[in-house]
Coordinates of C-alpha atoms in Angstrom, one line a residue:
M1 CA 0.1 -0.1 0.0
K2 CA 1.0 3.5 -0.8
S3 CA 1.2 6.1 1.8
I4 CA 0.1 10.0 2.0
S5 CA 3.3 12.0 1.7
A6 CA 4.1 15.5 2.7
K7 CA 4.2 16.3 -1.1
D8 CA 1.2 15.0 -1.9
I9 CA -0.7 17.2 0.9
A10 CA 1.4 20.2 -0.3
R11 CA 0.1 19.5 -3.8
Y12 CA -3.6 19.0 -2.4
T13 CA -3.6 22.3 -0.4
E14 CA -2.6 24.2 -3.6
A15 CA -5.4 22.5 -5.3
Y16 CA -7.6 23.9 -2.8
N17 CA -6.2 27.4 -2.9
A18 CA -6.6 27.3 -6.6
R19 CA -10.1 26.9 -6.4
P20 CA -11.8 30.2 -6.9
A21 CA -14.9 29.5 -4.5
S22 CA -13.2 27.1 -2.0
K23 CA -13.3 30.1 0.8
L24 CA -16.8 30.9 0.0
L25 CA -17.9 27.5 0.0
H26 CA -15.9 27.0 3.5
N27 CA -17.7 30.1 4.9
A28 CA -21.1 29.1 3.7
L29 CA -20.9 25.3 4.7
Y30 CA -19.6 26.7 8.3
K31 CA -23.6 27.3 9.0
L32 CA -25.6 25.6 6.2
N33 CA -25.7 21.7 5.4
I34 CA -24.3 20.6 2.1
N35 CA -28.3 19.9 0.8
D36 CA -29.2 23.4 1.6
L37 CA -26.2 24.9 -0.1
A38 CA -26.6 22.6 -3.2
F39 CA -30.7 23.0 -3.7
S40 CA -31.3 24.0 -7.3
G41 CA -34.0 26.9 -7.1
D42 CA -34.5 26.8 -10.7
S43 CA -35.3 23.2 -10.7
M44 CA -38.3 23.8 -8.9
I45 CA -39.9 26.0 -11.9
G46 CA -42.8 24.2 -14.2
K47 CA -42.7 21.3 -11.6
N48 CA -46.7 21.2 -11.4
F49 CA -48.8 19.1 -9.5
N50 CA -51.2 17.9 -12.3
F51 CA -51.4 14.8 -13.8
S52 CA -53.4 13.3 -17.3
I53 CA -54.0 10.3 -15.5
D54 CA -55.2 11.2 -11.8
I55 CA -57.0 8.1 -10.1
K56 CA -59.2 9.2 -7.7
T57 CA -58.1 7.7 -4.2
L58 CA -58.6 8.4 -0.3
P59 CA -56.7 10.4 2.1
S60 CA -52.9 9.7 2.6
T61 CA -52.1 7.8 5.9
N62 CA -49.3 7.7 8.3
Q63 CA -46.9 5.1 9.2
K64 CA -45.6 7.5 12.2
S65 CA -42.0 6.3 13.5
S66 CA -42.4 3.0 12.0
G67 CA -40.7 1.1 9.0
R68 CA -44.4 0.0 7.6
C69 CA -44.7 1.3 4.3
W70 CA -44.6 -1.7 2.4
L71 CA -47.7 -2.3 4.6
F72 CA -49.5 0.8 4.3
A73 CA -49.1 1.0 0.7
A74 CA -50.5 -2.6 0.3
T75 CA -53.4 -2.0 2.5
N76 CA -53.9 1.5 0.6
I77 CA -54.6 -0.7 -2.5
L78 CA -56.9 -2.9 -0.6
R79 CA -58.8 -0.2 1.3
E80 CA -59.9 1.5 -2.1
R81 CA -62.0 -1.7 -3.1
I82 CA -63.9 -1.7 0.0
A83 CA -64.4 2.2 0.2
K84 CA -65.6 2.2 -3.3
E85 CA -68.0 -0.9 -2.5
K86 CA -69.4 0.5 0.7
D87 CA -69.2 4.3 -0.6
L88 CA -66.8 5.4 2.1
E89 CA -65.0 8.7 2.6
N90 CA -62.4 7.4 4.6
F91 CA -61.4 3.9 5.8
E92 CA -58.1 2.2 6.7
L93 CA -57.4 -1.6 7.3
S94 CA -55.4 -2.5 10.2
Q95 CA -51.7 -2.0 9.7
A96 CA -51.2 -3.1 13.1
W97 CA -52.4 -6.6 12.5
L98 CA -50.6 -7.4 9.8
A99 CA -47.3 -6.0 11.7
F100 CA -47.8 -8.1 14.8
W101 CA -48.0 -11.2 12.8
D102 CA -45.5 -10.3 10.4
K103 CA -43.2 -9.8 13.3
F104 CA -44.1 -12.8 14.8
E105 CA -43.7 -15.0 11.9
R106 CA -40.1 -13.2 11.1
C107 CA -39.0 -14.1 14.4
N108 CA -39.8 -17.8 13.5
Y109 CA -38.1 -17.5 10.2
F110 CA -35.1 -16.1 11.9
L111 CA -35.0 -19.0 14.6
E112 CA -35.7 -21.5 11.6
S113 CA -32.7 -19.9 9.5
I114 CA -30.4 -20.2 12.4
I115 CA -31.2 -23.9 12.8
K116 CA -30.8 -24.4 9.0
L117 CA -27.3 -23.0 9.3
I118 CA -26.5 -24.3 12.8
D119 CA -23.5 -26.2 11.3
R120 CA -21.6 -23.2 10.0
D121 CA -18.7 -21.3 11.6
I122 CA -19.8 -18.3 13.4
D123 CA -18.2 -15.9 10.9
D124 CA -19.7 -17.7 7.7
R125 CA -20.9 -15.1 5.7
T126 CA -24.7 -16.3 5.1
L127 CA -25.0 -16.9 9.2
T128 CA -23.2 -13.5 9.9
F129 CA -26.0 -11.7 7.5
V130 CA -28.9 -13.4 9.2
I131 CA -27.7 -12.7 12.7
T132 CA -26.5 -9.1 11.8
N133 CA -30.2 -8.4 10.1
G134 CA -32.1 -9.8 12.8
V135 CA -35.9 -8.9 12.6
A136 CA -36.8 -5.3 11.0
D137 CA -40.0 -3.7 10.2
G138 CA -39.7 -3.6 6.6
G139 CA -41.2 -5.7 3.8
Q140 CA -41.9 -6.8 0.3
W141 CA -44.9 -7.2 -1.5
D142 CA -45.0 -11.3 -1.4
M143 CA -44.3 -10.9 2.2
F144 CA -47.5 -9.0 2.8
V145 CA -49.2 -11.6 0.5
N146 CA -48.0 -14.0 2.9
I147 CA -49.3 -12.7 6.1
I148 CA -53.0 -11.7 4.7
E149 CA -53.4 -15.2 3.3
K150 CA -52.6 -17.0 6.4
Y151 CA -54.1 -14.3 9.2
G152 CA -56.3 -12.6 7.1
I153 CA -57.3 -8.9 7.6
L154 CA -59.8 -6.3 9.5
P155 CA -60.5 -2.5 9.7
K156 CA -58.3 -0.6 11.6
D157 CA -60.9 0.5 14.2
N158 CA -60.8 -3.4 15.3
Y159 CA -57.1 -3.4 15.7
P160 CA -55.9 0.1 16.0
D161 CA -52.2 1.5 16.7
N162 CA -50.6 2.4 20.0
A163 CA -47.5 3.6 21.1
Q164 CA -45.6 0.5 20.1
S165 CA -47.1 -0.4 16.5
A166 CA -46.3 3.4 15.5
G167 CA -43.2 3.7 17.2
T168 CA -41.2 0.4 17.1
G169 CA -37.4 1.1 17.7
Q170 CA -37.2 0.0 21.3
M171 CA -39.7 -3.0 20.6
N172 CA -37.5 -3.8 18.0
T173 CA -34.2 -3.5 19.7
Q174 CA -35.6 -5.9 22.6
I175 CA -36.9 -8.2 20.1
N176 CA -33.4 -8.2 18.5
I177 CA -31.4 -8.7 21.7
N178 CA -33.4 -11.5 22.6
L179 CA -33.0 -13.4 18.8
K180 CA -29.3 -13.1 19.2
R181 CA -29.3 -14.4 22.6
C182 CA -31.6 -17.4 21.2
A183 CA -29.5 -18.1 18.3
A184 CA -26.4 -18.2 20.9
K185 CA -28.3 -20.9 22.9
L186 CA -29.4 -22.8 20.0
R187 CA -25.9 -23.0 18.4
K188 CA -24.3 -23.9 21.9
M189 CA -27.1 -26.9 22.3
Y190 CA -25.9 -28.2 18.9
S191 CA -22.0 -27.9 19.8
D192 CA -22.8 -29.7 23.1
G193 CA -24.4 -32.5 21.2
A194 CA -28.4 -31.9 21.6
S195 CA -30.7 -33.8 19.5
L196 CA -32.9 -31.9 16.7
D197 CA -35.8 -32.4 18.7
E198 CA -34.2 -31.0 21.8
I199 CA -33.4 -27.9 19.6
Y200 CA -36.8 -27.4 18.3
E201 CA -38.4 -27.6 22.1
A202 CA -36.1 -25.0 23.0
K203 CA -37.1 -23.1 19.8
D204 CA -40.8 -23.7 20.7
E205 CA -40.2 -21.9 24.3
M206 CA -38.5 -19.0 22.8
L207 CA -41.2 -18.5 20.5
K208 CA -43.7 -18.6 23.1
K209 CA -42.0 -15.7 25.0
I210 CA -41.9 -13.8 22.1
Y211 CA -45.4 -14.0 21.5
V212 CA -46.2 -12.9 25.2
F213 CA -44.2 -9.9 24.3
L214 CA -45.7 -9.2 21.1
V215 CA -49.1 -9.2 22.5
T216 CA -48.1 -7.3 25.6
C217 CA -47.0 -4.4 22.9
Y218 CA -49.7 -4.9 20.3
G219 CA -52.7 -6.1 22.1
E220 CA -54.1 -9.6 21.8
P221 CA -55.3 -10.3 18.4
P222 CA -59.0 -10.5 18.2
K223 CA -60.4 -13.7 17.1
T224 CA -63.8 -12.1 15.7
F225 CA -65.3 -8.3 15.1
D226 CA -67.9 -6.5 14.1
F227 CA -67.5 -4.1 10.8
E228 CA -69.2 -1.1 11.3
Y229 CA -69.0 1.8 8.9
K230 CA -70.7 5.1 8.0
S231 CA -71.4 5.6 4.2
K232 CA -71.3 8.9 2.6
D233 CA -75.1 9.4 2.7
G234 CA -74.6 9.2 6.8
K235 CA -75.9 5.7 6.9
I236 CA -74.3 3.6 9.6
T237 CA -74.1 0.1 9.1
V238 CA -72.9 -2.9 11.1
E239 CA -72.1 -6.5 9.8
Y240 CA -71.5 -9.0 12.9
G241 CA -69.4 -11.9 13.5
Y242 CA -66.3 -11.7 10.9
T243 CA -63.2 -13.4 11.8
P244 CA -59.8 -11.7 9.7
L245 CA -59.9 -14.6 7.4
E246 CA -63.6 -14.4 6.9
F247 CA -63.2 -10.7 6.0
K248 CA -60.4 -11.1 3.5
K249 CA -62.1 -13.7 1.8
K250 CA -65.2 -11.3 1.2
Y251 CA -63.5 -8.1 0.5
V252 CA -60.2 -9.4 -0.9
G253 CA -60.8 -12.7 -2.0
D254 CA -58.2 -14.6 -4.0
M255 CA -57.1 -11.1 -6.2
L256 CA -53.6 -11.2 -4.7
K257 CA -52.4 -14.1 -6.4
D258 CA -53.0 -12.5 -9.8
Y259 CA -50.3 -10.0 -8.9
V260 CA -46.8 -10.3 -9.8
S261 CA -43.8 -8.2 -8.7
I262 CA -41.6 -6.7 -11.4
I263 CA -37.9 -5.1 -10.7
N264 CA -35.5 -3.1 -12.7
G265 CA -32.2 -4.3 -11.8
P266 CA -30.0 -3.7 -14.6
T267 CA -26.9 -5.2 -13.2
A268 CA -24.8 -7.8 -15.3
D269 CA -25.6 -10.7 -13.1
K270 CA -29.4 -10.3 -13.5
P271 CA -30.2 -11.1 -17.3
F272 CA -33.5 -9.3 -18.0
H273 CA -36.7 -11.5 -18.6
K274 CA -35.7 -14.0 -16.0
L275 CA -37.5 -15.0 -12.6
Y276 CA -35.5 -14.4 -9.5
T277 CA -35.7 -14.9 -5.7
V278 CA -33.5 -14.1 -2.7
E279 CA -31.9 -16.5 -0.5
L280 CA -33.5 -16.5 3.1
L281 CA -35.7 -13.5 2.1
G282 CA -39.4 -14.1 3.5
N283 CA -41.5 -14.0 7.0
V284 CA -44.0 -17.0 6.7
A285 CA -41.7 -20.2 6.9
E286 CA -44.2 -22.0 4.8
G287 CA -45.3 -19.4 3.0
E288 CA -44.6 -18.4 -0.7
I289 CA -41.6 -17.4 -1.6
V290 CA -40.6 -13.6 -2.9
K291 CA -40.2 -14.0 -6.9
Y292 CA -39.6 -11.1 -9.3
L293 CA -39.4 -10.7 -13.1
N294 CA -36.7 -8.3 -14.1
L295 CA -37.5 -6.0 -17.0
P296 CA -35.6 -3.3 -18.7
M297 CA -37.0 -0.3 -17.9
D298 CA -39.4 1.0 -20.9
E299 CA -41.1 -2.5 -20.8
F300 CA -41.2 -2.3 -16.9
K301 CA -43.0 1.4 -17.0
K302 CA -45.2 0.0 -20.1
A303 CA -46.8 -2.6 -17.4
V304 CA -47.1 0.1 -15.2
L305 CA -49.0 2.2 -17.4
D306 CA -51.4 -0.2 -18.8
Q307 CA -52.5 -0.7 -15.2
M308 CA -52.8 2.9 -14.6
K309 CA -54.8 3.6 -17.8
D310 CA -57.1 1.1 -16.6
N311 CA -57.9 3.1 -13.4
E312 CA -56.2 0.8 -11.0
I313 CA -53.2 2.1 -8.8
V314 CA -49.7 0.4 -8.4
W315 CA -47.7 -0.4 -5.4
F316 CA -44.0 0.3 -6.0
G317 CA -40.8 0.4 -4.1
S318 CA -37.9 3.2 -4.7
D319 CA -35.1 4.6 -3.1
C320 CA -36.6 7.7 -1.4
G321 CA -33.5 9.1 0.3
K322 CA -32.1 10.5 -2.9
Y323 CA -33.0 14.0 -4.5
G324 CA -36.1 14.6 -2.6
E325 CA -37.5 17.9 -1.3
R326 CA -40.2 17.4 1.3
D327 CA -41.4 20.8 2.4
T328 CA -42.4 22.8 -0.3
K329 CA -43.2 20.6 -3.4
S330 CA -42.9 17.2 -2.0
L331 CA -41.0 16.3 -4.9
W332 CA -38.2 13.8 -6.0
D333 CA -36.1 15.1 -8.7
T334 CA -32.7 14.2 -10.1
S335 CA -32.0 18.1 -10.9
L336 CA -32.6 19.2 -7.3
Y337 CA -29.2 19.4 -5.9
D338 CA -26.1 20.1 -7.8
Y339 CA -23.5 18.7 -5.1
T340 CA -20.6 18.8 -7.6
S341 CA -20.6 22.3 -7.8
V342 CA -20.6 22.5 -4.0
T343 CA -18.2 19.6 -3.1
G344 CA -16.1 19.4 -6.2
L345 CA -16.7 15.5 -6.3
E346 CA -18.4 13.5 -9.1
V347 CA -21.1 11.7 -7.4
D348 CA -23.3 10.8 -10.5
M349 CA -23.5 6.9 -10.9
T350 CA -25.4 4.6 -13.3
K351 CA -28.3 2.7 -12.1
D352 CA -26.5 -0.6 -12.2
E353 CA -23.5 1.0 -10.3
A354 CA -25.4 2.4 -7.8
L355 CA -26.8 -1.2 -7.0
D356 CA -23.5 -3.1 -7.5
Y357 CA -21.5 -0.4 -5.1
H358 CA -24.0 -0.2 -2.5
Y359 CA -25.3 3.5 -3.3
S360 CA -28.7 2.8 -3.9
A361 CA -31.3 0.1 -3.4
M362 CA -35.1 0.2 -2.6
N363 CA -35.9 1.4 0.9
H364 CA -39.6 2.8 0.6
A365 CA -42.7 1.5 -0.6
M366 CA -45.5 4.0 -1.9
V367 CA -48.5 3.8 -4.4
L368 CA -48.6 5.4 -8.1
T369 CA -52.0 7.1 -8.4
G370 CA -51.5 9.3 -11.2
V371 CA -49.3 10.1 -14.3
H372 CA -48.7 13.1 -16.8
L373 CA -48.2 12.0 -19.9
I374 CA -47.1 13.9 -23.4
D375 CA -47.4 12.1 -26.4
D376 CA -48.1 8.9 -24.3
K377 CA -44.8 9.1 -22.4
P378 CA -44.7 9.9 -18.9
T379 CA -43.0 13.0 -17.6
R380 CA -43.9 12.8 -13.8
W381 CA -45.9 10.5 -11.5
K382 CA -48.2 11.4 -8.9
I383 CA -47.5 9.3 -5.4
E384 CA -49.4 8.4 -2.2
N385 CA -47.2 8.6 0.5
S386 CA -47.7 7.1 4.3
W387 CA -45.9 10.1 6.1
G388 CA -49.1 11.9 7.0
Q389 CA -51.4 14.7 5.5
D390 CA -49.4 17.8 7.1
R391 CA -47.0 18.3 3.9
P392 CA -47.8 19.9 0.8
N393 CA -50.4 18.3 -1.6
K394 CA -51.9 16.6 2.1
G395 CA -49.3 13.8 2.0
Y396 CA -49.3 13.0 -2.0
F397 CA -45.9 13.5 -3.6
F398 CA -44.6 13.2 -6.9
C399 CA -41.5 12.7 -9.0
T400 CA -40.3 13.5 -12.3
D401 CA -39.8 10.7 -15.0
E402 CA -35.8 10.8 -14.8
W403 CA -36.1 10.1 -11.1
F404 CA -38.3 7.2 -11.7
D405 CA -36.0 5.6 -14.1
K406 CA -33.0 6.0 -11.7
F407 CA -34.5 5.4 -8.3
V408 CA -37.8 3.1 -8.9
Y409 CA -36.6 -0.7 -8.7
Q410 CA -40.1 -2.7 -8.1
A411 CA -43.6 -2.5 -8.9
V412 CA -46.6 -5.0 -8.7
V413 CA -48.8 -5.2 -11.6
H414 CA -51.7 -7.6 -12.3
K415 CA -50.3 -10.6 -14.4
K416 CA -52.7 -9.9 -17.4
Y417 CA -50.3 -7.1 -18.4
L418 CA -47.5 -9.5 -18.5
E419 CA -49.0 -12.1 -21.0
K420 CA -46.0 -12.0 -23.1
Y421 CA -43.8 -13.2 -20.1
A422 CA -45.7 -16.0 -19.2
D423 CA -43.0 -18.7 -19.7
A424 CA -40.2 -16.6 -17.8
L425 CA -42.9 -16.3 -14.6
A426 CA -43.7 -20.1 -14.9
S427 CA -39.9 -20.9 -14.7
E428 CA -38.0 -21.8 -11.8
P429 CA -36.4 -18.7 -9.9
I430 CA -33.0 -18.0 -10.0
V431 CA -31.7 -17.8 -6.7
L432 CA -29.6 -14.5 -5.6
K433 CA -27.5 -14.2 -2.7
P434 CA -29.0 -13.2 0.8
W435 CA -27.2 -9.9 0.6
D436 CA -28.2 -9.2 -3.1
P437 CA -29.7 -5.5 -3.2
M438 CA -32.6 -6.8 -4.7
G439 CA -33.5 -8.3 -1.4
T440 CA -33.5 -4.8 0.6
L441 CA -36.7 -4.1 2.5
A442 CA -39.0 -1.3 2.2
E443 CA -39.5 0.6 5.3

């Protein structure tokens, strides 16, 4: 390795002093953050919140201090069907219900993964990945489907949020400390010669304690409930005696089985028009595996647009941490910040480079509810977010098409828009490593 010499430092100092704006930028950065200084005001010109396709939807929701965006986005899609059928002005399904069962199932999935890898060295990369990541709030579409198919759904009034479900940080910390302790105990039992039956008996005791803790946090899951609602004409109706699975059967049915996750992952290791899954990515041990069809962006957007032209909104996942403005426009736009003029550093990366070098990956799920088309080409997209209504556009955001190309990674569309890919969808998925960027969770 080559070290940095005094002569090198002298040359670098000369480069700093030779830059005309160095002192000015230093003074500005003394009090301002880089985003404030790099913000391009001109980029806001002409960014209007108007859309040629604008699907009417209910008021935006609020995931609060939790990583449940994927559940909010999914239930925001389902609630539209129920609200339309019952003529409701506002309605939410219980995200806490889904989060409770997802958390419990995820703990089981973690312990099952530890047992599956129990003979690995402690520094094995896959085992280390499982232990390090533990159990979090985030998830993906197929994980939502697994939970709702197994446990059903119910209105939010019947299992509302509380301090723990809406602010999950400390609860998650306690769960993950416990899971690490459980992993250590199970591995020690194995090294001490315990039988598989003994290991599973110990696991069952661990799950029992986790269940008791989760019920303490969320509240006991109801076995039955009544569905009371008030329609737009003021009429109050009560439908009595549902179980969550009965409610799901009546108001959701089997529709979720007809929807497919598509991704745009343009990296060399993921040829387009192939089906993929990610090793050890899931929540329900016996549930369906996470699967994606990888498409070029033009084909990806065509499927999304076809569904929206049929007046149906779209669940999607993106990297919301890049080039966003939340205070005056609620906008994502790749031209919002000119970082290089401030820093002198090259920061632009292609989408495949951003994935390969861990600069960007999906981290947030929302719902596409509108798009502005010129000559049938999208220029901007309307987004239903789950960050509350105390922002511009009452919690609805929008993004430019350039930002969409670069930072949108996943969407869920009906399989009727993917008929030309039927063979790929029916194929055995290619298994990606657990740490592949397509396995990141939307939070």
